[in-house]
mmCIF file with all atom_site columns, C-alpha atoms in Angstrom:
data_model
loop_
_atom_site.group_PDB
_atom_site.id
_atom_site.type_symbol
_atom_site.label_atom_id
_atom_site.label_alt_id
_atom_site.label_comp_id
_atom_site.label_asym_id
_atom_site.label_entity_id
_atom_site.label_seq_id
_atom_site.pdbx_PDB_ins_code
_atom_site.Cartn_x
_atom_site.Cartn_y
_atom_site.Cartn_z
_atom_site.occupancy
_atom_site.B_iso_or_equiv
_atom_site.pdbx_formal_charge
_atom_site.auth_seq_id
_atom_site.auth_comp_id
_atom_site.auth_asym_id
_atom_site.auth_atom_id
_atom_site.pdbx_PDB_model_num
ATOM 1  C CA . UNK A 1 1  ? 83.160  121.938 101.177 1.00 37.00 ? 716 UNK A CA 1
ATOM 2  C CA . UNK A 1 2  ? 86.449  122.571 99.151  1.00 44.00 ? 717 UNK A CA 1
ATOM 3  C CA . UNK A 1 3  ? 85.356  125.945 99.537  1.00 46.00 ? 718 UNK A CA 1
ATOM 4  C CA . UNK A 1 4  ? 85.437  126.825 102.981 1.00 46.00 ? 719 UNK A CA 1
ATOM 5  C CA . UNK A 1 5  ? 87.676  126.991 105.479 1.00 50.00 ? 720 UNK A CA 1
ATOM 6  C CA . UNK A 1 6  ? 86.476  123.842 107.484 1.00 51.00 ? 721 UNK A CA 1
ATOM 7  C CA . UNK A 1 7  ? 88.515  120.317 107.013 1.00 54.00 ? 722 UNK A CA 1
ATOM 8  C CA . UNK A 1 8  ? 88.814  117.392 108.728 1.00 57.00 ? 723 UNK A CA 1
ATOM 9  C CA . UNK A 1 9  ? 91.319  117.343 111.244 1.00 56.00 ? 724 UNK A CA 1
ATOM 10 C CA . UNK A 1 10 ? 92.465  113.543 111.809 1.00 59.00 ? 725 UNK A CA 1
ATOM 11 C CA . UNK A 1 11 ? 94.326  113.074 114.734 1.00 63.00 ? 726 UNK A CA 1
ATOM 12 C CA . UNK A 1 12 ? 92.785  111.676 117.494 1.00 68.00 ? 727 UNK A CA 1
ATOM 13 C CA . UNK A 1 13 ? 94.913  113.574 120.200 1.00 82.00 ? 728 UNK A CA 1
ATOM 14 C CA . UNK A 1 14 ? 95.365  116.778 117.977 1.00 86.00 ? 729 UNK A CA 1
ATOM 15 C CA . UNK A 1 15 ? 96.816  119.812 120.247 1.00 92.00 ? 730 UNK A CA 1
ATOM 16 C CA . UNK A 1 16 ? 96.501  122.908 119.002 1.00 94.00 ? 731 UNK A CA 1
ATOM 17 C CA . UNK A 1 17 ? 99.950  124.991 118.276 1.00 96.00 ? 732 UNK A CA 1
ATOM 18 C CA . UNK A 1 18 ? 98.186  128.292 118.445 1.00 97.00 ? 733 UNK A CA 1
ATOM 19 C CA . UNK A 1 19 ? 95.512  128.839 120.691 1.00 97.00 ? 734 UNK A CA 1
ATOM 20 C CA . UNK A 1 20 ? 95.272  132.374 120.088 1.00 97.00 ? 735 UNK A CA 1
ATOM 21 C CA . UNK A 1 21 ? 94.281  132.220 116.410 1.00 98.00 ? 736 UNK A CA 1
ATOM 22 C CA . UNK A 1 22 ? 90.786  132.547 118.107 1.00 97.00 ? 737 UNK A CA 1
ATOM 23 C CA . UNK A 1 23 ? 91.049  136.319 117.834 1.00 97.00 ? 738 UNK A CA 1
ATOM 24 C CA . UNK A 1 24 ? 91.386  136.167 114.460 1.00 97.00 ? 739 UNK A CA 1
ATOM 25 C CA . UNK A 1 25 ? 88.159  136.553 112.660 1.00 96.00 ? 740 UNK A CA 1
ATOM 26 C CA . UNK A 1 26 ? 85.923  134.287 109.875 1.00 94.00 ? 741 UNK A CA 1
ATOM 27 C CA . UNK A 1 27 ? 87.225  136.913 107.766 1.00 96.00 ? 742 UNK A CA 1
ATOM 28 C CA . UNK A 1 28 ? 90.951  136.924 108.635 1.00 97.00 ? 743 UNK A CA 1
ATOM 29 C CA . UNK A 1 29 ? 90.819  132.699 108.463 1.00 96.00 ? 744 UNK A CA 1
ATOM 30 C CA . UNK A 1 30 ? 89.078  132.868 105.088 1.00 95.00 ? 745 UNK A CA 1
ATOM 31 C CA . UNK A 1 31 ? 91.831  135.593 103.550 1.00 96.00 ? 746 UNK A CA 1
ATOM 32 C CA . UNK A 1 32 ? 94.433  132.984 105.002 1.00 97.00 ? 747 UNK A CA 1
ATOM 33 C CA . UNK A 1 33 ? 93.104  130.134 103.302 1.00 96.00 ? 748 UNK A CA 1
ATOM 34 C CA . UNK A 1 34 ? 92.663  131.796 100.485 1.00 95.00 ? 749 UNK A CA 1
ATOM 35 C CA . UNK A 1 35 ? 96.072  132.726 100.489 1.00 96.00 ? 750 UNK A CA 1
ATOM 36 C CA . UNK A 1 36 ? 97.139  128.690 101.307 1.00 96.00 ? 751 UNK A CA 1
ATOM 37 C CA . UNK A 1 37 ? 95.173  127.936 97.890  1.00 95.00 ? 752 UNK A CA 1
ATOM 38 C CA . UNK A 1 38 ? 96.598  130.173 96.167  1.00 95.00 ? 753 UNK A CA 1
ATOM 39 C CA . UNK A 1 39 ? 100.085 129.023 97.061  1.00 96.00 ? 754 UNK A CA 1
ATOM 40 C CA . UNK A 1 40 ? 98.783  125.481 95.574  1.00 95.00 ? 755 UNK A CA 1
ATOM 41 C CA . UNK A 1 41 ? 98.270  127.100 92.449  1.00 96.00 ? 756 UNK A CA 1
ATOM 42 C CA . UNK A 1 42 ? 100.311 129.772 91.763  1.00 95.00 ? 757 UNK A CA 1
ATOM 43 C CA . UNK A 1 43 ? 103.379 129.077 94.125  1.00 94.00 ? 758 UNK A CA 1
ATOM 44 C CA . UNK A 1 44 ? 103.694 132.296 95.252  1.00 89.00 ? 759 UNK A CA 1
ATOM 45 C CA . UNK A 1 45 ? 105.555 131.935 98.825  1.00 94.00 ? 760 UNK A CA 1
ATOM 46 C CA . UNK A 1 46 ? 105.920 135.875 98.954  1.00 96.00 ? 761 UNK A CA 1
ATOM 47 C CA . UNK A 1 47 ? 102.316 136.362 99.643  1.00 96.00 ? 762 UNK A CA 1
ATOM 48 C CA . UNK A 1 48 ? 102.650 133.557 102.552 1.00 96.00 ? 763 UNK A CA 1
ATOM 49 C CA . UNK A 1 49 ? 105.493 134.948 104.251 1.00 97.00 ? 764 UNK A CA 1
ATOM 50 C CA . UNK A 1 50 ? 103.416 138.815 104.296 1.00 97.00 ? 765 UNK A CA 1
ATOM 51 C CA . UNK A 1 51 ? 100.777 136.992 105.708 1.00 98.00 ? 766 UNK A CA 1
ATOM 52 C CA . UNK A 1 52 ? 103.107 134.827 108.284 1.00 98.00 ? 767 UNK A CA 1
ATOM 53 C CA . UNK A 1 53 ? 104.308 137.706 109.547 1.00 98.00 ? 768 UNK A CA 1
ATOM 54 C CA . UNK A 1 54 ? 101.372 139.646 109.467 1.00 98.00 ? 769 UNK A CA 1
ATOM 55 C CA . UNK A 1 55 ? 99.434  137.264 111.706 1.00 98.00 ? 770 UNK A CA 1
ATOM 56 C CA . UNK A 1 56 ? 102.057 136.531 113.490 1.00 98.00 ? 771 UNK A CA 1
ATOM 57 C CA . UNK A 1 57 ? 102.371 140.551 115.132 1.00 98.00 ? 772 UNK A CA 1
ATOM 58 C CA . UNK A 1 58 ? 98.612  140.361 115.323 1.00 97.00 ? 773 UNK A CA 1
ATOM 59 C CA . UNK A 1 59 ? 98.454  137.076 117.330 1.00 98.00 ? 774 UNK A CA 1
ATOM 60 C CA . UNK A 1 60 ? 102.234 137.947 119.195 1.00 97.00 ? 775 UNK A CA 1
ATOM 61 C CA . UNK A 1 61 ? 103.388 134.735 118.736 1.00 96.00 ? 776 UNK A CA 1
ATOM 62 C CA . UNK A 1 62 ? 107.035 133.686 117.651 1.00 95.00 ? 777 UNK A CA 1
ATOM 63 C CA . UNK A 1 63 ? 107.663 130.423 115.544 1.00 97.00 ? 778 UNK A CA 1
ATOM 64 C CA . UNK A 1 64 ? 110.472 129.208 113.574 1.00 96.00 ? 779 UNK A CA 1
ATOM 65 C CA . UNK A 1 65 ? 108.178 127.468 111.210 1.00 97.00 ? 780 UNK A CA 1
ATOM 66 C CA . UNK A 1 66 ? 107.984 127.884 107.801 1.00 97.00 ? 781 UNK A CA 1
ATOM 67 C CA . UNK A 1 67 ? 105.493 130.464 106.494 1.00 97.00 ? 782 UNK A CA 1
ATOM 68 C CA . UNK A 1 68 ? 103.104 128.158 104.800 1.00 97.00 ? 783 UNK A CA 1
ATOM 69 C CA . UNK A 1 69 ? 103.447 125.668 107.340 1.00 97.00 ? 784 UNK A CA 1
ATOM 70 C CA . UNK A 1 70 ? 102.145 128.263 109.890 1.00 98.00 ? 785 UNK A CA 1
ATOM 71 C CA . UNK A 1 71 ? 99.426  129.177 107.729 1.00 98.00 ? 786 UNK A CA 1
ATOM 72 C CA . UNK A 1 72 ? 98.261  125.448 107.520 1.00 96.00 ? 787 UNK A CA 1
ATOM 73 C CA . UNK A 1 73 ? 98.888  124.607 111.406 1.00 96.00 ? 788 UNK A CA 1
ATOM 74 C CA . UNK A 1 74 ? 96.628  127.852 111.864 1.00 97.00 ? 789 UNK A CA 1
ATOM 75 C CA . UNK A 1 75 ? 93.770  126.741 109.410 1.00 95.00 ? 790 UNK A CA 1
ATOM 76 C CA . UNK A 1 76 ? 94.570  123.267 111.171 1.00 93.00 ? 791 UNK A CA 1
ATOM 77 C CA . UNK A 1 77 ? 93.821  125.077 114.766 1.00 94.00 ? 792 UNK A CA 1
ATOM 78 C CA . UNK A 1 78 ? 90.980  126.797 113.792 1.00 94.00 ? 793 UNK A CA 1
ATOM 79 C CA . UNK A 1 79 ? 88.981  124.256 112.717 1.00 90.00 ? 794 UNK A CA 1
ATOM 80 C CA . UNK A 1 80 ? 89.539  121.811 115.714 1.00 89.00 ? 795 UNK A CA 1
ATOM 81 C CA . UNK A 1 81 ? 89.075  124.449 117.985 1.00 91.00 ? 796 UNK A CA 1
ATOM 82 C CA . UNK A 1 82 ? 86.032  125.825 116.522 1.00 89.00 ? 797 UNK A CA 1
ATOM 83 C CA . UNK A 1 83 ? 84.178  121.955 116.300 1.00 84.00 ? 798 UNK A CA 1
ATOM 84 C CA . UNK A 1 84 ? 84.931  121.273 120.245 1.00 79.00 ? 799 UNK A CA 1
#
């Protein structure tokens, strides 16, 4: 289960941030959470912020958050919106 993009999303009333990371496809979620893991273990924050702003011209949305934060509240996104 560690190995896929699914995970548990906790709160009760979650609201998803970005409902457009629909468009995005199993492939383009999987290369982001690769990318998130990688972070964990090699703390490389330039490969996150590529990404970041990668998705974020493909998706058109504007955030002030931080890259890897984005990439997480994406993940985050996708997986409630894909189990309702």
């Amino acid at each position: 289960m560690a190995d896929t993009v699914f995970m548990d999303i906790y709160e009760i009333n979650y609201i998803p941030s970005f409902p457009a990371v629909m468009r995005l496809s199993v492939r383009d979620i999987n290369t982001i959470k690769n990318i998130v893991d990688l972070y964990y273990k090699e703390n490389n924050i330039q490969t996150c912020e590529r990404l970041a702003l990668k998705v974020q011209t493909i998706l058109k949305i504007k955030t002030d958050m931080q890259p890897l934060a984005l990439l997480e509240t994406l993940l985050a996104d996708y997986n409630y919106l894909t189990t309702k």
